[in-house]
Coordinates of C-alpha atoms (C1' of nucleotides) in Angstrom, one line a residue:
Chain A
X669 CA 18.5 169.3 147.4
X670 CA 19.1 169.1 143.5
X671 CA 17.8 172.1 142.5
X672 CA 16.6 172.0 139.2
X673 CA 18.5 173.9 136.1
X674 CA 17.8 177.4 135.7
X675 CA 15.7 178.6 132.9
X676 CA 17.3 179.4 129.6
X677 CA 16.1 182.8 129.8
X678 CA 17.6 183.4 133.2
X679 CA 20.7 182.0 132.1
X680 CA 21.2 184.0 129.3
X681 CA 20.5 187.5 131.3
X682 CA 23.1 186.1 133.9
X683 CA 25.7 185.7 130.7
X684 CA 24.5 189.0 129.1
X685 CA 24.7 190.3 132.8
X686 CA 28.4 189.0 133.1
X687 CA 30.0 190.3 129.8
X688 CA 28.4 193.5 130.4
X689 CA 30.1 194.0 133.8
X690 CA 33.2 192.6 132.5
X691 CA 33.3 195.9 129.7
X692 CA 32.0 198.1 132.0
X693 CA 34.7 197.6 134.9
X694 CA 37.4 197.4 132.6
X695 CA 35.8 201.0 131.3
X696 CA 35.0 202.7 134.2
X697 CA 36.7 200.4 137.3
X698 CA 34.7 198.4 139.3
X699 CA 32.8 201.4 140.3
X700 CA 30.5 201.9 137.3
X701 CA 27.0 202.3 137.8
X702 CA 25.5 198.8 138.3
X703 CA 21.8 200.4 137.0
X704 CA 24.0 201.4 134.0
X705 CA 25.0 197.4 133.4
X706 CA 21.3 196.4 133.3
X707 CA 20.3 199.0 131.1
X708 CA 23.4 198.1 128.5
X709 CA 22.4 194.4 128.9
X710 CA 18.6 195.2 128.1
X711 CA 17.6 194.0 131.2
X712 CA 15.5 195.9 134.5
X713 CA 17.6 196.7 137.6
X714 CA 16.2 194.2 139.6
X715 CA 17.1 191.7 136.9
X716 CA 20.6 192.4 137.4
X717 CA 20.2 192.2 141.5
X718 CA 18.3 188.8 141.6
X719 CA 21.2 187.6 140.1
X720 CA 24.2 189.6 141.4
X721 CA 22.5 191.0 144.7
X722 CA 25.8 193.0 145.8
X723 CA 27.9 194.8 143.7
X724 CA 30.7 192.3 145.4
X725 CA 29.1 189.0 143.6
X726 CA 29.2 190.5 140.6
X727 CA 32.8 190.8 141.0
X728 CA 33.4 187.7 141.8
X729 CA 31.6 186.4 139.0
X730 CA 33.8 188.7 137.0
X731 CA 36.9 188.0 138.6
X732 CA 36.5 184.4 138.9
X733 CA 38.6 183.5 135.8
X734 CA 41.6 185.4 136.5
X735 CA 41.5 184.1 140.0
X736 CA 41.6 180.2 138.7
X737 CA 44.2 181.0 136.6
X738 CA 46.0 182.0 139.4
X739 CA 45.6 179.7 141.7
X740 CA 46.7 177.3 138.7
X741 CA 49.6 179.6 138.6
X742 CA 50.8 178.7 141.7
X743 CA 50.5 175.5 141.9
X744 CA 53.0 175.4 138.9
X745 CA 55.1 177.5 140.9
X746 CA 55.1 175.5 143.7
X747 CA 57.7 173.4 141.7
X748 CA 59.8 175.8 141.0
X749 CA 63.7 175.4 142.0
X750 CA 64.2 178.5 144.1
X751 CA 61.2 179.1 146.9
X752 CA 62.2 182.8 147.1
X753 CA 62.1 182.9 143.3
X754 CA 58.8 181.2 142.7
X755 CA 57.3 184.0 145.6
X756 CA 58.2 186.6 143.9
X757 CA 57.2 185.8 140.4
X758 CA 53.6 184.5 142.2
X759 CA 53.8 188.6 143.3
X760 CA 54.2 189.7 140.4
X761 CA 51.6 187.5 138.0
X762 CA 49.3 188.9 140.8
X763 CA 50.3 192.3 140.5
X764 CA 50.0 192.8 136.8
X765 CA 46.9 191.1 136.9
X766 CA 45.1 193.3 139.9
X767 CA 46.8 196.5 137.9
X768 CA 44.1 195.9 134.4
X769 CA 41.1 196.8 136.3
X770 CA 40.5 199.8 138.5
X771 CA 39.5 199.6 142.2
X772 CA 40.0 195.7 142.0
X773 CA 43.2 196.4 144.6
X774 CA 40.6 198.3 146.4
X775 CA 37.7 195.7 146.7
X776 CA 40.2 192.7 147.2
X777 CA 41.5 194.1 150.4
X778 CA 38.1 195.3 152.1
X779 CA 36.7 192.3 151.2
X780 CA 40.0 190.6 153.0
X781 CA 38.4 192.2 156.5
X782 CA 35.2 191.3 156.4
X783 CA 33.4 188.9 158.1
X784 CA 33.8 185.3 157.2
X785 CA 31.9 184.7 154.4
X786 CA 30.6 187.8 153.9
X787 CA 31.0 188.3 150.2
X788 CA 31.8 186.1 147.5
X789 CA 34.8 188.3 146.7
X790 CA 35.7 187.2 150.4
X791 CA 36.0 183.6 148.8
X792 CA 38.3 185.1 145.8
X793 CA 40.5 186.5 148.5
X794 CA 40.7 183.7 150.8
X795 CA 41.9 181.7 148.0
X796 CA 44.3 184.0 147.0
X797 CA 46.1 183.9 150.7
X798 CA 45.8 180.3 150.6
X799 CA 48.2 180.0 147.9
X800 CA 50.6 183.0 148.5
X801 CA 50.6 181.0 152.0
X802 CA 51.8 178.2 150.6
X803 CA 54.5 179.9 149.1
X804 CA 55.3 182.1 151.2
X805 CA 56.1 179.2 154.1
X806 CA 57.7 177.7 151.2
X807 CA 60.2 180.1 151.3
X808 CA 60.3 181.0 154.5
X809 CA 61.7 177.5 155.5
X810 CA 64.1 177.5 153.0
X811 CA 65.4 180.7 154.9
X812 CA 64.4 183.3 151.8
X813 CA 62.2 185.2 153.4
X814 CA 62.0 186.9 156.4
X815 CA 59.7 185.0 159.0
X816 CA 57.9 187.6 160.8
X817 CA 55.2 188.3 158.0
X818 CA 52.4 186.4 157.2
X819 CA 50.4 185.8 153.8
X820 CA 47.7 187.5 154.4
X821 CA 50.6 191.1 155.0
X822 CA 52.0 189.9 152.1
X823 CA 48.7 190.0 150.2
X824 CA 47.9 193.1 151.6
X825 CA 50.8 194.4 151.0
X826 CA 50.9 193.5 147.5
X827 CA 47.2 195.0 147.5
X828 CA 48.2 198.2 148.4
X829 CA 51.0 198.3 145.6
X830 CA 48.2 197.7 143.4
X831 CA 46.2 200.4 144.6
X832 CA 49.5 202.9 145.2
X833 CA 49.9 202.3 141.5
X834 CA 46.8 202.5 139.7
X835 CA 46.4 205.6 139.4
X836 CA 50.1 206.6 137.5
X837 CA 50.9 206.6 133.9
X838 CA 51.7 203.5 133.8
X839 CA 50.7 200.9 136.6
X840 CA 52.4 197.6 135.9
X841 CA 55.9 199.5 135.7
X842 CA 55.3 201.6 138.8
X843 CA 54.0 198.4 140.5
X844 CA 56.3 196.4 139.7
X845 CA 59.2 199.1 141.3
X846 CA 57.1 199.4 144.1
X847 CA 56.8 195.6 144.4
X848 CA 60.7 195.5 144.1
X849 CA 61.1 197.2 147.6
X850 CA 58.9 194.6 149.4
X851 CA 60.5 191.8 147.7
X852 CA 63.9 193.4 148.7
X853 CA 62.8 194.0 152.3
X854 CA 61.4 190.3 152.6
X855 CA 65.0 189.3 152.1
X856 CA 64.5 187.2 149.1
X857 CA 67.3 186.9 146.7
X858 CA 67.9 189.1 143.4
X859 CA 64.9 187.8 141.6
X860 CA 63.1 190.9 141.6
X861 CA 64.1 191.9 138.1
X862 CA 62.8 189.4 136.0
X863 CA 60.2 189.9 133.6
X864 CA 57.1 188.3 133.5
X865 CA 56.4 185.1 131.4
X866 CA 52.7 186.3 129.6
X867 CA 50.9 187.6 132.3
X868 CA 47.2 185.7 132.0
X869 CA 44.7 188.8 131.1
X870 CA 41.7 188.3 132.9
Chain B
X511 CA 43.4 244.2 145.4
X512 CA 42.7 244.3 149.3
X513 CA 39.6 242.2 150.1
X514 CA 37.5 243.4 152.3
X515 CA 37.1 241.5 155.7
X516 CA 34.3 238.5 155.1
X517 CA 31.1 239.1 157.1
X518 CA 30.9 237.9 160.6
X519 CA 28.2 235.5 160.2
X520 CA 30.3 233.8 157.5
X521 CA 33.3 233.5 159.4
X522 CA 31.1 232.5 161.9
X523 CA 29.7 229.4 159.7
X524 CA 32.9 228.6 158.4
X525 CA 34.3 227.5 161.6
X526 CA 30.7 225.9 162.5
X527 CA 31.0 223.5 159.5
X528 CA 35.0 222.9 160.0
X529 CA 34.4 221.5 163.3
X530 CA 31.4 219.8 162.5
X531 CA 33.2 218.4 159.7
X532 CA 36.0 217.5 162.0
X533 CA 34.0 215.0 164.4
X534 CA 32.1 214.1 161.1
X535 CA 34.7 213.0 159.8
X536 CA 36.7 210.9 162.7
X537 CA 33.3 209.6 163.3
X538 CA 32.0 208.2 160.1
X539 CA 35.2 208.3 157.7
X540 CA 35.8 211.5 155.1
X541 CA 32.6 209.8 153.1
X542 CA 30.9 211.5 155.7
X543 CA 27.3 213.5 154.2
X544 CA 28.3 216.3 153.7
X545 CA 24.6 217.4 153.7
X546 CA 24.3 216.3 157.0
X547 CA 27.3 217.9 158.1
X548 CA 25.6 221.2 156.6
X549 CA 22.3 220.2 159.0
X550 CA 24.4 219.3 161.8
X551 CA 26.1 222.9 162.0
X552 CA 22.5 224.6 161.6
X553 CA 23.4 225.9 158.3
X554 CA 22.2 224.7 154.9
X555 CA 23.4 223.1 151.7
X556 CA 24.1 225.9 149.8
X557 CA 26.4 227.6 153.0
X558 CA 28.4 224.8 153.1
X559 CA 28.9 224.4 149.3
X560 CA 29.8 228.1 149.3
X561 CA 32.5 228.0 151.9
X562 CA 33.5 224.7 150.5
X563 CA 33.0 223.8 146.9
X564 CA 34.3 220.1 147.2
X565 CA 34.6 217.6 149.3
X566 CA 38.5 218.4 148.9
X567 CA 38.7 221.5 150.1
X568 CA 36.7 220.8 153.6
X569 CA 39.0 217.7 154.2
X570 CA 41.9 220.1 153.2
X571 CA 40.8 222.5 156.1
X572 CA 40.1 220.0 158.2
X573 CA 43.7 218.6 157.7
X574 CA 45.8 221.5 157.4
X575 CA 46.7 221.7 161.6
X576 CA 47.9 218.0 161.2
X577 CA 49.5 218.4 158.1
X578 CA 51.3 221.9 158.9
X579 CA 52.4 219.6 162.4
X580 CA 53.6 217.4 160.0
X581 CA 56.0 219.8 158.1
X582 CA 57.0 221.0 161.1
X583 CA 58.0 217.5 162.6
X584 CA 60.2 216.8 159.6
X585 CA 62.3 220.1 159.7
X586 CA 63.2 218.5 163.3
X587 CA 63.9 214.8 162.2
X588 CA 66.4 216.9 159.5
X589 CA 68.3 216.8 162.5
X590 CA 68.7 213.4 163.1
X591 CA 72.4 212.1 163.4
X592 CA 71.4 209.0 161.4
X593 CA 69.4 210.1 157.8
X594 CA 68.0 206.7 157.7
X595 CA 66.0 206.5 161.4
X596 CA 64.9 210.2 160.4
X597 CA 63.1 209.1 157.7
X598 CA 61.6 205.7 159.2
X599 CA 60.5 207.8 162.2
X600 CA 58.7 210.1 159.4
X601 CA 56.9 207.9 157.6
X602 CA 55.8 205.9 160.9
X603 CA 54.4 209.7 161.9
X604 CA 52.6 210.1 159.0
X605 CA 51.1 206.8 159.2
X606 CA 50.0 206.7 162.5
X607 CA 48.4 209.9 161.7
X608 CA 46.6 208.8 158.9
X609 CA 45.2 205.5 160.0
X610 CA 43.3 208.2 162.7
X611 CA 40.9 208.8 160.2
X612 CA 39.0 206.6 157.7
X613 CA 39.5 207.2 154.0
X614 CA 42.2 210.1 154.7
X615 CA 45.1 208.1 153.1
X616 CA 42.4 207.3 150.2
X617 CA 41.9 211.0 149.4
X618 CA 45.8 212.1 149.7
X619 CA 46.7 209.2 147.1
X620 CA 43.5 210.5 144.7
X621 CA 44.7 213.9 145.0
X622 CA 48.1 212.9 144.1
X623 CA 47.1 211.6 140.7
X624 CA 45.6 214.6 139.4
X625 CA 46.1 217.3 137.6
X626 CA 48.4 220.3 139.3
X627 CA 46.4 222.8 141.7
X628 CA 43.1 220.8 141.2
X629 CA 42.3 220.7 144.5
X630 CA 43.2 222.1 147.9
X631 CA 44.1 219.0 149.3
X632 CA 46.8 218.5 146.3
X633 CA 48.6 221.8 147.6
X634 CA 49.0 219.6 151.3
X635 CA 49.8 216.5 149.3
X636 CA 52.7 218.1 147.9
X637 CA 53.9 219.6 151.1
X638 CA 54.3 216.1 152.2
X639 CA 55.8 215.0 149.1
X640 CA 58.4 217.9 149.6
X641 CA 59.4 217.6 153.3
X642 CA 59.1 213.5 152.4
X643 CA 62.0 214.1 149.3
X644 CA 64.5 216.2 151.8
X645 CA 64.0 213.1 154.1
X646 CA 64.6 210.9 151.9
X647 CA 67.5 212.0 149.8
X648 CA 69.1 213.0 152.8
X649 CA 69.4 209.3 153.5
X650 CA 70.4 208.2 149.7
X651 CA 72.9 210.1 149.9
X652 CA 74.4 209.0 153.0
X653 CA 74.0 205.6 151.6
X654 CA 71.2 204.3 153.4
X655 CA 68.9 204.1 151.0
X656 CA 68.6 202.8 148.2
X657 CA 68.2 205.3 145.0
X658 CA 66.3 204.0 142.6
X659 CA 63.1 205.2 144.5
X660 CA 62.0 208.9 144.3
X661 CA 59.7 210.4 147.1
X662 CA 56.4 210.4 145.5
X663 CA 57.1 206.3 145.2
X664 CA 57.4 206.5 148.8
X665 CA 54.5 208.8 150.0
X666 CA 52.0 206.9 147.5
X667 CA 53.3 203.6 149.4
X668 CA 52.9 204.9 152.2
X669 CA 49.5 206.2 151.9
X670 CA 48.4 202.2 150.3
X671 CA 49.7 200.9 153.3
X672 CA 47.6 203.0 155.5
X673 CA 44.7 201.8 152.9
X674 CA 45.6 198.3 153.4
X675 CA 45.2 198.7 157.6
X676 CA 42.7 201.1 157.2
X677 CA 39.5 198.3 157.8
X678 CA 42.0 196.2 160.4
X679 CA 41.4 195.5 163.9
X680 CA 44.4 197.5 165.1
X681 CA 45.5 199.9 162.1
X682 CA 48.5 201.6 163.1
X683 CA 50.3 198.3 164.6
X684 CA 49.6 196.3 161.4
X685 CA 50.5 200.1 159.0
X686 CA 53.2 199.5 161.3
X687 CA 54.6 196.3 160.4
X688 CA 53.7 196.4 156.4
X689 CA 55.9 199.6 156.9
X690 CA 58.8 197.3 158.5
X691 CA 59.0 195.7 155.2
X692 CA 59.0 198.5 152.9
X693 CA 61.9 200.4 155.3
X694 CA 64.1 197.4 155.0
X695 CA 63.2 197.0 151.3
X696 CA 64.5 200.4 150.8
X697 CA 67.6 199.8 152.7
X698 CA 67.5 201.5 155.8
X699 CA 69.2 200.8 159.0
X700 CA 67.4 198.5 161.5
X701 CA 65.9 201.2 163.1
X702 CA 61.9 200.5 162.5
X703 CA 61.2 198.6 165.2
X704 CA 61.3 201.8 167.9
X705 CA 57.4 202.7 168.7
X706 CA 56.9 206.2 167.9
X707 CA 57.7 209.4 170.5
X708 CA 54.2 210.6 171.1
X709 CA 51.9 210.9 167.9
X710 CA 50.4 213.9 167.3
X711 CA 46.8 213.6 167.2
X712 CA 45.2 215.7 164.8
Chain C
dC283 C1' 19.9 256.6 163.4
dG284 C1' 18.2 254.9 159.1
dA285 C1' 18.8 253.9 154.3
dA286 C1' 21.5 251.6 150.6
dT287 C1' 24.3 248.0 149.0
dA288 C1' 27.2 244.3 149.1
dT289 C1' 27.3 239.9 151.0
dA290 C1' 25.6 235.7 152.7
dC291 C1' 21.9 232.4 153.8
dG292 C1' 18.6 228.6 153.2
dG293 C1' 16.1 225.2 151.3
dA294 C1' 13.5 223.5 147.4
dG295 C1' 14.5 220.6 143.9
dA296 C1' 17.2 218.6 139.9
dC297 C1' 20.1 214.8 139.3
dT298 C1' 22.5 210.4 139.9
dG299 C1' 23.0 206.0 141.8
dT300 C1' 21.4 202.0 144.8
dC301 C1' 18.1 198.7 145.7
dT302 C1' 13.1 196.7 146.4
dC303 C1' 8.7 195.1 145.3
dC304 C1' 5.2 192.8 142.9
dG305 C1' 2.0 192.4 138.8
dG306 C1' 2.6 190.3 134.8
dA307 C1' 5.2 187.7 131.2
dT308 C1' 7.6 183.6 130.0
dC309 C1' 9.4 179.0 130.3
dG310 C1' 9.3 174.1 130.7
dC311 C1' 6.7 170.2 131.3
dA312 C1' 2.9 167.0 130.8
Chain D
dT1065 C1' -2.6 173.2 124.9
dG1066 C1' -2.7 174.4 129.6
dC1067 C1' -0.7 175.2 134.1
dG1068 C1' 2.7 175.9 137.7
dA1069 C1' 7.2 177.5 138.8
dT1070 C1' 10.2 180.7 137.6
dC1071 C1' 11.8 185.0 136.1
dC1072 C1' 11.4 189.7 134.2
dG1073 C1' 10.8 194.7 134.3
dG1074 C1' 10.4 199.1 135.7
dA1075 C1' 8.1 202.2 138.9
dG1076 C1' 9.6 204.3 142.7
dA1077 C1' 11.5 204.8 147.6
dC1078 C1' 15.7 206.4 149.4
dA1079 C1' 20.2 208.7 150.0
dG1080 C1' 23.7 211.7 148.6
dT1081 C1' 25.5 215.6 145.7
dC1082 C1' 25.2 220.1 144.2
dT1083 C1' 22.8 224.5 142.3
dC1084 C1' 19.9 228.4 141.9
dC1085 C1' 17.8 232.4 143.4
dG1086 C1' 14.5 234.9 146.4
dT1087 C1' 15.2 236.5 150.9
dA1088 C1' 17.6 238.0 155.0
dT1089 C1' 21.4 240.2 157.4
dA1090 C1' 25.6 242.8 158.1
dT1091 C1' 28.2 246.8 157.1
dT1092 C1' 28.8 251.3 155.5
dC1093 C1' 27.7 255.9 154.7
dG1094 C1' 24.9 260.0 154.8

DNA sequence: CGAATATACGGAGACTGTCTCCGGATCGCA
DNA sequence: TGCGATCCGGAGACAGTCTCCGTATATTCG
């Protein structure tokens, strides 16, 4: 079952492949034309699809950075004092992170409801509930959050802020109004208002 | 500057391809082919692209019954003793009619963002967003709402939430629940819990 | 009724983007 | 150097959007 390495060659189109997207998406959003990615890497379509054969795994394979950071993010959070406080910042980390790339709101939360195992993105995703989960019971036993939601509403939720916002002026302020209403109708305490650290660019 | 009367045939084809587009539409989401729809009425390309130049504008006549219903239900929740259960009724209206068709609450947020009288569909948008900002001041300034969101805030949340539920198992009940949150968020009374009166299909 | 003219139709086809297939090139190893 | 295993490339099938213009039909007017 060990396969063996991959060829240098291949493993250079992949990186090529991957640095491309990452320019492109940030461009054009996640939509840009996948054919377009080959031809800017210097590499044949079907290149680009042995390697990435949905526009989903691609993603991932973009997206999987920003998504360990993340998860790293919480965990630090998890120590936070306040459970209700900690939830909220998680929110908003996420938020501003979703908000620097187009359509990535978009193809989080269809990838969310899909069938199991369905995409790699689906992977992303299920992480990403398994931690807001974490915090979200977190804070919901220490009576700071309303009990009848569940992480993967709250990730949808924050998902459709994301998406609500991406297309104003300025996203990460609109977003992070938006996210102030759900935060406020949770029923955590008046931690809304808080700036970010240094959100992690992805 | 009188026009004359359009041609019967046209007339004829026009409402051909609006209902066609109509079960089209419900059917297979407003990515429907549009070129198909065209085949489907008997018609070709070019007759459709005539009567409707974009995408846009056959949605927009597709919608306008619902949305002008819409209008039309929110001069009657003016009414409402309580400002605050007129405009969580509203919004749980114009979800449940949005989550009836695929992509809908996509196209009303694009044509939200763009630039003023772009498209057809922008002139329903900002219907919504009109009757939407009577609801909701109405209900700031009887102090149950909170004021530091304005209406377009609201209908572009709105319209991500019905995103969020579009690809779920039961749309409206889960639009339904994300919309719990936001209502409390804003401030409202506890009135979103009541199931709706009788949703007008569209 | 039978032109004349404005109006509308239809469908071929240009164009863009997705995705596949397989002959041929390249790599890695002995 | 030689030989498999591996990977590449790009032609091209397919689907969808949208346009252009020769042709057909409706309406009007003599």
């Amino acid at each position: 079952m060990a396969t063996r390495p991959k060829r240098a060659d291949a493993r250079r189109n992949y990186e090529r492949l991957l640095a491309t997207a990452r320019v492109a998406f940030e461009e054009h959003g996640v939509d840009a034309s996948l054919d377009d990615i080959a031809k800017r890497s210097g590499v044949g379509p079907g290149t680009l699809y042995r390697h990435f054969p949905t526009r989903d795994d691609l993603l991932h394979a973009v997206l999987s950075d920003w998504i360990e950071g993340l998860v790293a993010e919480a965990g630090r959070l998890a120590d936070e004092p306040s459970p209700g406080v900690a939830l909220g910042a998680w929110l908003r980390v996420y938020l501003s992170g979703v908000s620097a790339q187009k359509g990535t709101s978009a193809a989080l939360i269809a990838a969310m409801s899909s069938p199991w195992g369905a995409s790699a993105l689906g992977d992303s995703q299920a992480a990403i509930c398994t931690v807001t989960e974490r915090l979200l019971v977190r804070a919901q036993e220490a009576g700071e959050a309303r009990g009848d939601v569940d992480a993967r509403d709250l990730v949808r939720l924050a998902n459709a802020v994301g998406i609500a916002a991406e297309r104003t002026a300025e996203p990460v302020v609109n977003a992070t109004r938006m996210l102030a209403v759900i935060l406020d109708g949770l029923g955590l305490p008046e931690a809304a208002a808080e700036p970010l650290p240094s959100p992690a660019p992805h």
